XYZ file of C-alpha atoms in Angstrom:
149
model
C -75.816 27.252 -89.034
C -77.266 24.637 -86.423
C -78.369 21.420 -87.239
C -82.209 20.857 -86.773
C -82.677 17.704 -84.771
C -86.542 17.871 -84.998
C -89.062 18.451 -87.471
C -90.832 22.122 -87.540
C -94.292 20.734 -86.432
C -92.646 18.674 -83.441
C -90.903 21.839 -82.408
C -94.026 23.887 -82.812
C -95.827 21.627 -80.561
C -93.166 21.804 -77.861
C -93.135 25.372 -78.107
C -96.836 25.690 -77.750
C -97.073 23.612 -74.542
C -95.411 25.070 -71.416
C -94.706 21.891 -69.757
C -92.870 20.651 -72.590
C -91.180 23.696 -73.391
C -89.774 23.590 -69.694
C -88.424 20.003 -70.169
C -86.849 20.848 -73.429
C -84.916 23.766 -72.028
C -84.048 21.601 -69.158
C -82.624 18.911 -71.233
C -80.797 21.572 -73.177
C -79.345 22.886 -70.108
C -78.294 19.410 -68.902
C -76.641 18.221 -71.885
C -76.473 14.682 -72.988
C -76.937 12.015 -70.377
C -73.802 10.487 -68.615
C -72.890 6.992 -69.453
C -73.721 4.598 -66.779
C -70.453 3.154 -66.285
C -67.099 5.405 -67.116
C -65.693 1.892 -67.907
C -67.812 1.495 -71.181
C -65.213 3.934 -72.979
C -62.610 1.031 -72.554
C -62.221 -2.014 -75.030
C -64.393 -4.940 -73.825
C -61.196 -6.909 -72.721
C -59.776 -4.545 -70.668
C -63.189 -3.373 -69.240
C -63.557 -6.500 -67.355
C -60.242 -6.237 -65.853
C -60.536 -2.727 -64.510
C -62.606 -1.873 -61.129
C -63.164 1.886 -60.534
C -63.407 3.111 -56.815
C -63.971 6.546 -56.065
C -61.647 7.476 -53.065
C -61.497 11.257 -51.619
C -61.005 13.650 -54.608
C -59.646 10.877 -56.936
C -60.607 7.800 -58.735
C -58.621 4.747 -58.080
C -58.798 2.345 -61.030
C -57.609 -1.230 -59.364
C -56.175 -3.657 -61.790
C -54.438 -7.117 -60.931
C -51.176 -6.943 -63.041
C -48.871 -4.437 -64.265
C -49.459 -5.640 -67.727
C -53.242 -4.477 -67.577
C -52.014 -1.478 -65.888
C -49.913 -0.619 -68.876
C -52.696 -1.386 -71.168
C -54.970 0.961 -69.114
C -52.416 4.068 -69.402
C -52.913 3.747 -73.215
C -56.678 4.482 -72.693
C -56.272 6.889 -69.728
C -57.591 10.040 -71.910
C -60.819 8.279 -72.772
C -61.153 7.220 -69.348
C -60.473 10.715 -67.697
C -63.184 12.397 -70.204
C -65.709 9.450 -69.190
C -65.434 10.091 -65.686
C -66.899 13.203 -63.494
C -64.943 16.247 -63.847
C -62.828 17.340 -60.818
C -61.363 14.169 -59.662
C -58.023 12.736 -60.506
C -57.488 9.222 -61.756
C -54.637 6.906 -60.202
C -53.982 3.228 -61.395
C -53.365 0.714 -58.448
C -52.122 -2.544 -59.175
C -53.690 -4.863 -56.554
C -52.178 -8.314 -57.553
C -53.948 -11.392 -58.296
C -57.006 -12.769 -56.304
C -57.583 -16.378 -55.673
C -61.388 -16.722 -55.800
C -62.932 -19.560 -53.801
C -59.810 -20.520 -51.521
C -60.197 -19.938 -47.905
C -57.169 -18.282 -46.251
C -57.953 -19.264 -42.546
C -57.545 -22.764 -43.447
C -53.753 -24.215 -43.559
C -52.619 -25.441 -47.003
C -52.851 -29.064 -47.185
C -49.717 -30.652 -48.157
C -49.868 -31.891 -52.349
C -50.701 -35.333 -52.475
C -49.071 -35.500 -55.609
C -50.322 -38.237 -58.240
C -52.001 -41.470 -57.132
C -50.995 -44.561 -59.176
C -53.035 -47.549 -59.709
C -52.067 -50.939 -58.166
C -50.597 -52.414 -61.553
C -48.315 -49.331 -62.106
C -47.045 -49.399 -58.527
C -46.037 -52.906 -59.115
C -44.328 -52.512 -62.239
C -42.229 -49.559 -60.509
C -41.356 -51.829 -58.023
C -40.426 -54.733 -60.176
C -37.838 -52.206 -61.941
C -36.463 -50.914 -58.867
C -35.731 -54.639 -57.609
C -33.370 -54.780 -61.115
C -32.230 -51.354 -61.095
C -28.356 -51.304 -59.949
C -28.400 -47.808 -59.148
C -29.240 -47.447 -55.630
C -30.661 -43.864 -55.716
C -32.665 -44.622 -58.989
C -34.106 -47.816 -57.158
C -34.984 -45.646 -53.869
C -36.881 -42.898 -56.200
C -38.997 -45.776 -58.058
C -39.997 -47.074 -54.581
C -41.088 -43.830 -53.383
C -42.963 -43.364 -56.348
C -44.477 -46.868 -56.369
C -45.381 -45.990 -52.737
C -48.087 -43.240 -54.321
C -50.110 -46.279 -55.003
C -53.979 -45.799 -54.408
C -54.681 -47.747 -51.367
C -58.150 -47.069 -50.947
């Protein structure tokens, strides 16, 4: 016994109108509408870390880390059902991408911490009274990081 989805009056109206009857048959033949994004079947935390790309005869699931790839492997059966039939699915770890950093510019040397003048003066004074020459030199180098602006 099949489950009724529409009341009898509405079924009768659809059958009585040729245009509606054609549309109802077409809707039953096509089945349910596919999901907009196959990633919707994934948990929200994982969905944001996976990009799906359609390549020749396969889908690529691009992830940044191997940990994300392992989590995705757990959900692969569900993701394969959400994808259009006929294509294979491969997980590709792409590595982390830094956003907003231009790769064409040479990296600037790390300026390190900047000290205020008072702290630099205290470090120089401490270096003057320390007997260990290496420690005194290190304190003077640190004092040299004072803000000269």
